[in-house]
XYZ file of C-alpha atoms in Angstrom:
349
model
C 52.073 140.355 134.116
C 51.567 136.707 133.098
C 48.654 137.555 130.771
C 50.683 140.342 129.168
C 53.585 137.964 128.505
C 51.203 135.395 126.991
C 49.766 138.019 124.633
C 53.265 139.137 123.652
C 54.255 135.539 122.935
C 51.292 135.116 120.567
C 52.093 138.354 118.764
C 55.783 137.462 118.550
C 55.096 134.196 116.712
C 52.709 135.950 114.337
C 55.507 138.379 113.437
C 58.600 136.485 114.483
C 61.349 138.640 113.017
C 63.763 140.494 115.297
C 64.289 144.151 114.346
C 67.594 145.743 115.338
C 68.544 149.325 114.509
C 70.587 148.345 111.437
C 69.526 144.774 110.686
C 66.623 142.322 110.753
C 66.699 138.606 111.549
C 64.051 136.265 110.144
C 63.208 132.669 111.070
C 61.007 129.937 109.589
C 57.841 131.403 111.142
C 58.304 134.561 109.072
C 58.036 132.545 105.844
C 55.852 129.508 106.503
C 52.318 130.153 105.282
C 53.303 133.551 103.800
C 53.471 134.310 100.079
C 55.868 137.262 100.278
C 58.041 138.959 102.910
C 59.273 142.500 102.102
C 62.883 143.470 102.841
C 62.808 147.191 103.713
C 66.412 147.019 105.001
C 67.487 146.780 101.373
C 65.940 150.074 100.241
C 69.380 151.689 100.451
C 71.392 148.530 99.832
C 71.899 145.506 102.069
C 73.816 142.301 102.688
C 71.662 139.196 103.080
C 73.169 136.250 104.983
C 71.391 132.895 105.294
C 71.901 129.673 107.256
C 69.990 126.466 106.584
C 70.177 122.942 107.996
C 72.368 120.311 106.365
C 76.130 120.353 105.882
C 76.287 119.229 102.258
C 78.041 122.034 100.327
C 75.940 121.436 97.194
C 72.577 119.861 98.060
C 69.889 122.476 98.740
C 66.774 121.769 100.793
C 63.672 121.780 98.580
C 61.767 124.259 100.764
C 64.710 126.683 100.875
C 65.090 126.418 97.099
C 61.600 127.921 96.842
C 62.272 130.868 99.155
C 63.514 133.300 96.534
C 64.768 136.876 96.740
C 63.151 139.096 94.128
C 63.693 142.672 93.027
C 60.273 143.531 91.714
C 59.539 140.721 89.248
C 63.209 139.834 88.760
C 64.531 136.744 90.491
C 67.820 137.166 92.351
C 68.702 133.970 94.260
C 67.094 131.423 96.556
C 67.745 131.394 100.303
C 69.081 127.868 99.864
C 71.666 129.079 97.354
C 72.705 132.034 99.499
C 73.220 129.761 102.508
C 75.869 127.777 100.586
C 77.873 130.797 99.411
C 81.459 131.187 100.652
C 84.019 133.879 100.019
C 86.556 132.634 97.494
C 89.434 130.760 99.104
C 87.919 130.905 102.610
C 85.244 129.285 104.777
C 83.680 132.679 105.510
C 80.064 133.231 104.545
C 79.418 135.294 101.431
C 76.218 137.345 101.488
C 73.833 138.192 98.713
C 74.990 141.758 98.066
C 71.987 143.836 97.000
C 72.162 147.360 95.606
C 69.557 149.920 96.644
C 66.090 148.874 95.550
C 62.792 147.289 96.506
C 63.252 143.616 97.412
C 61.229 140.812 98.929
C 61.472 137.091 99.611
C 58.736 135.180 97.804
C 57.628 131.804 99.108
C 56.881 129.549 96.134
C 56.182 126.530 98.332
C 52.651 125.222 98.749
C 50.587 126.372 101.723
C 50.753 122.898 103.242
C 54.516 122.503 102.726
C 56.517 122.395 105.945
C 59.907 124.067 106.133
C 62.835 123.399 108.438
C 64.622 125.962 110.574
C 66.360 128.790 108.737
C 68.108 131.993 109.772
C 68.037 134.946 107.379
C 69.909 138.033 108.538
C 69.642 141.247 106.510
C 72.099 144.039 107.351
C 72.075 147.570 106.001
C 75.087 147.890 103.719
C 76.180 151.215 105.196
C 76.430 149.643 108.658
C 78.208 146.501 107.486
C 80.791 148.537 105.572
C 81.732 150.409 108.760
C 82.747 147.228 110.641
C 85.834 145.034 110.267
C 84.324 141.560 110.629
C 84.547 137.872 109.770
C 81.360 135.814 109.525
C 80.968 132.037 109.434
C 78.311 129.341 109.464
C 78.544 126.847 112.323
C 77.747 124.074 109.861
C 81.106 124.350 108.079
C 83.369 126.629 110.127
C 86.974 125.456 110.029
C 88.831 128.724 110.492
C 92.625 128.687 110.309
C 94.563 129.865 113.367
C 94.947 133.561 112.621
C 94.737 137.087 113.993
C 91.013 137.929 114.164
C 89.359 140.947 112.631
C 87.586 143.305 115.033
C 84.547 141.012 115.232
C 84.055 137.300 114.567
C 80.411 136.364 114.008
C 79.041 132.827 113.752
C 75.448 132.132 112.699
C 73.395 128.972 112.352
C 69.944 127.575 111.654
C 70.172 125.452 114.808
C 71.782 125.473 118.237
C 75.569 125.217 118.105
C 78.877 125.437 119.962
C 81.852 127.761 119.517
C 85.266 126.831 120.880
C 88.647 128.507 121.218
C 91.802 126.755 122.352
C 94.318 128.185 124.799
C 96.716 130.695 123.307
C 98.649 133.932 123.647
C 97.477 136.684 126.008
C 94.021 137.955 125.154
C 90.586 138.926 126.435
C 87.205 139.038 124.751
C 83.539 139.961 124.955
C 80.815 137.737 123.510
C 77.284 138.865 122.649
C 74.386 136.863 121.226
C 73.861 139.230 118.311
C 75.409 140.062 114.944
C 78.472 142.179 114.270
C 76.326 145.333 114.133
C 75.808 145.139 117.918
C 79.069 143.500 118.994
C 80.741 146.652 120.341
C 80.711 147.699 123.995
C 78.458 150.724 123.493
C 76.200 149.155 120.865
C 73.130 151.073 119.787
C 70.587 148.383 120.737
C 72.019 148.049 124.267
C 72.733 144.337 123.897
C 74.272 142.911 127.041
C 77.306 140.648 127.038
C 76.898 136.895 127.238
C 80.411 136.609 128.608
C 83.492 138.786 129.016
C 86.995 138.351 130.374
C 89.930 140.483 131.463
C 93.398 140.238 129.949
C 95.426 137.273 131.157
C 99.014 136.203 130.594
C 97.653 133.198 128.733
C 94.320 133.081 126.956
C 92.362 130.274 128.667
C 90.126 129.467 125.715
C 86.373 128.841 125.906
C 83.519 126.537 124.941
C 80.134 128.251 124.588
C 76.887 126.458 123.806
C 74.644 128.865 121.888
C 70.887 128.405 122.287
C 70.134 130.789 119.445
C 70.986 131.767 115.871
C 74.090 133.929 116.268
C 77.057 134.966 118.405
C 79.672 137.694 117.931
C 82.996 137.863 119.740
C 85.329 140.831 120.015
C 88.922 139.952 120.918
C 90.829 142.809 122.536
C 94.309 141.883 121.337
C 95.612 141.150 117.877
C 97.049 137.738 118.694
C 96.284 134.588 116.687
C 93.177 132.699 117.831
C 92.305 129.045 117.246
C 88.527 129.366 116.921
C 86.046 126.766 115.653
C 82.309 126.027 115.638
C 80.182 122.914 115.284
C 76.543 121.860 115.313
C 76.507 120.515 118.846
C 74.609 121.667 121.922
C 75.146 119.866 125.232
C 73.172 119.995 128.463
C 75.908 118.137 130.345
C 78.967 120.392 130.526
C 82.362 120.775 132.165
C 82.098 122.915 135.291
C 85.774 123.822 134.868
C 84.907 125.621 131.623
C 83.111 128.919 132.334
C 80.098 129.697 130.204
C 76.443 130.709 130.067
C 72.937 129.287 129.861
C 70.056 131.127 128.184
C 66.464 130.718 127.191
C 66.035 129.861 123.481
C 66.714 132.742 121.091
C 67.981 135.126 123.795
C 69.626 138.343 122.534
C 69.713 140.565 125.631
C 69.060 143.804 123.737
C 67.065 146.119 126.002
C 66.440 148.753 123.332
C 64.443 146.425 121.072
C 62.351 145.002 123.922
C 62.117 141.506 125.367
C 59.216 140.503 123.084
C 61.569 140.297 120.099
C 63.076 136.831 120.446
C 64.280 134.532 117.673
C 61.962 131.537 117.256
C 62.500 128.192 115.611
C 61.202 124.654 115.447
C 64.273 123.645 117.453
C 63.605 126.310 120.114
C 60.262 125.300 121.585
C 61.419 123.970 124.968
C 59.743 125.780 127.877
C 61.962 124.117 130.443
C 65.413 122.615 130.505
C 68.075 121.156 132.773
C 71.855 121.614 132.707
C 74.400 119.493 134.570
C 77.813 121.047 135.277
C 80.428 118.511 136.448
C 84.051 118.685 137.624
C 84.474 115.588 139.805
C 86.810 115.119 141.680
C 88.020 118.745 141.508
C 86.408 121.526 143.564
C 85.593 124.889 142.013
C 84.264 128.193 143.269
C 81.537 129.199 140.837
C 80.392 132.817 140.518
C 76.994 133.425 138.933
C 75.844 136.610 137.183
C 72.187 136.309 136.156
C 69.871 138.617 134.184
C 66.169 137.736 134.371
C 63.013 138.904 132.623
C 60.126 136.611 133.521
C 56.854 136.515 135.476
C 56.830 136.520 139.317
C 55.458 132.965 139.429
C 58.488 131.610 137.557
C 62.028 130.907 138.736
C 65.334 129.233 137.953
C 66.632 126.605 140.372
C 70.347 126.216 141.075
C 71.423 123.185 143.110
C 74.882 122.608 144.556
C 74.778 118.826 144.490
C 78.162 118.508 146.207
C 77.122 120.452 149.294
C 73.378 119.672 149.247
C 72.392 123.328 148.883
C 69.819 124.966 146.609
C 68.516 128.409 145.747
C 65.823 129.932 143.558
C 66.454 132.811 141.187
C 63.211 134.775 141.123
C 61.946 137.583 138.881
C 63.449 140.371 141.008
C 65.916 141.965 141.046
C 66.661 141.971 137.309
C 70.340 141.203 137.936
C 71.422 138.731 140.612
C 74.897 137.587 141.646
C 76.038 134.850 144.000
C 78.833 132.295 144.467
C 78.926 128.582 145.227
C 82.095 127.496 147.040
C 84.016 124.251 146.672
C 81.565 122.399 144.485
C 82.016 119.635 141.922
C 78.497 119.325 140.566
C 75.937 122.067 139.899
C 72.445 121.538 138.513
C 70.568 124.415 136.819
C 66.972 123.948 135.666
C 63.751 125.824 134.911
C 60.150 125.127 133.861
C 57.346 127.013 132.091
C 59.478 129.930 130.886
C 58.798 130.822 127.255
C 59.342 133.787 124.938
C 59.092 136.676 125.482
C 60.234 135.673 128.981
C 63.991 135.212 128.977
C 67.152 134.977 131.046
C 70.893 134.486 130.882
C 72.864 132.655 133.576
C 76.594 133.379 133.337
C 78.933 131.244 135.421
C 82.663 131.635 136.044
C 84.643 128.813 137.650
C 87.890 129.318 139.578
C 89.988 127.152 141.893
């Protein structure tokens, strides 16, 4: 199995894009060293969203300025320009709206030029028009407290954090995909990153996203105070439930584990996460999905009670609880795409 995963990893980087049923996500490895990347999703019309690094609303990265969308020989716009577009009067992202036709992204940079991380997400227009959504960039999201549309999507060219403050009764489901796969019975069978039941008061959340995108469906039409920022922490509050994933995780079984978002910022094969709540004890329930080789594992240490366990490659879903702990350590080594996992943890007193 290890040799198969190694071969898949090599193939994945050679063709790094992630193909969903109704959309395609591209990263820097799809463009660097290539002269042209076709956009077949746009044959019948598409929306092209882009996220680049840098929070200046005007200044465009030189490499991204030379990644240009063309229709035949006609220039449309650069990826750098698209990444800065906002809907008038809002901080929502505005896509490049392309009518049916034959499009591609041409790379006018030199072969030796090095680009930075970028996320380009191309959605079939017919699918996008069927969904009531909001979409933001983590680099500049400052959403007003308001009733959410059916789906809120946040994308980024780097790891990021989404936060919601406490509020009126609500529940939600979060998935590490775009709005096209945010629903419960989504076509690409993308698992949830986190979900909650209705509560008298919405507890809020703080999720650290080790990938390019997250979509959240709130189940009640109550106002939500929801923000994002370019921050990703390995030391976290144990009191705040959340999840840990391998880089670029999407959890979509239909598209296969080999399709994982890649990036220059996503090349860590091991990591460590410290969850603290001293001096308060919590009972922490874990719900873990794994897809990696038998010789790999995730280690979970209850540092308060001097206990440890290994999460191995089988079964594919594993659940357990740590009782009355104040400090949990989660770490792994030598796990790389297409190997992947998600560790969900829920803390209660």
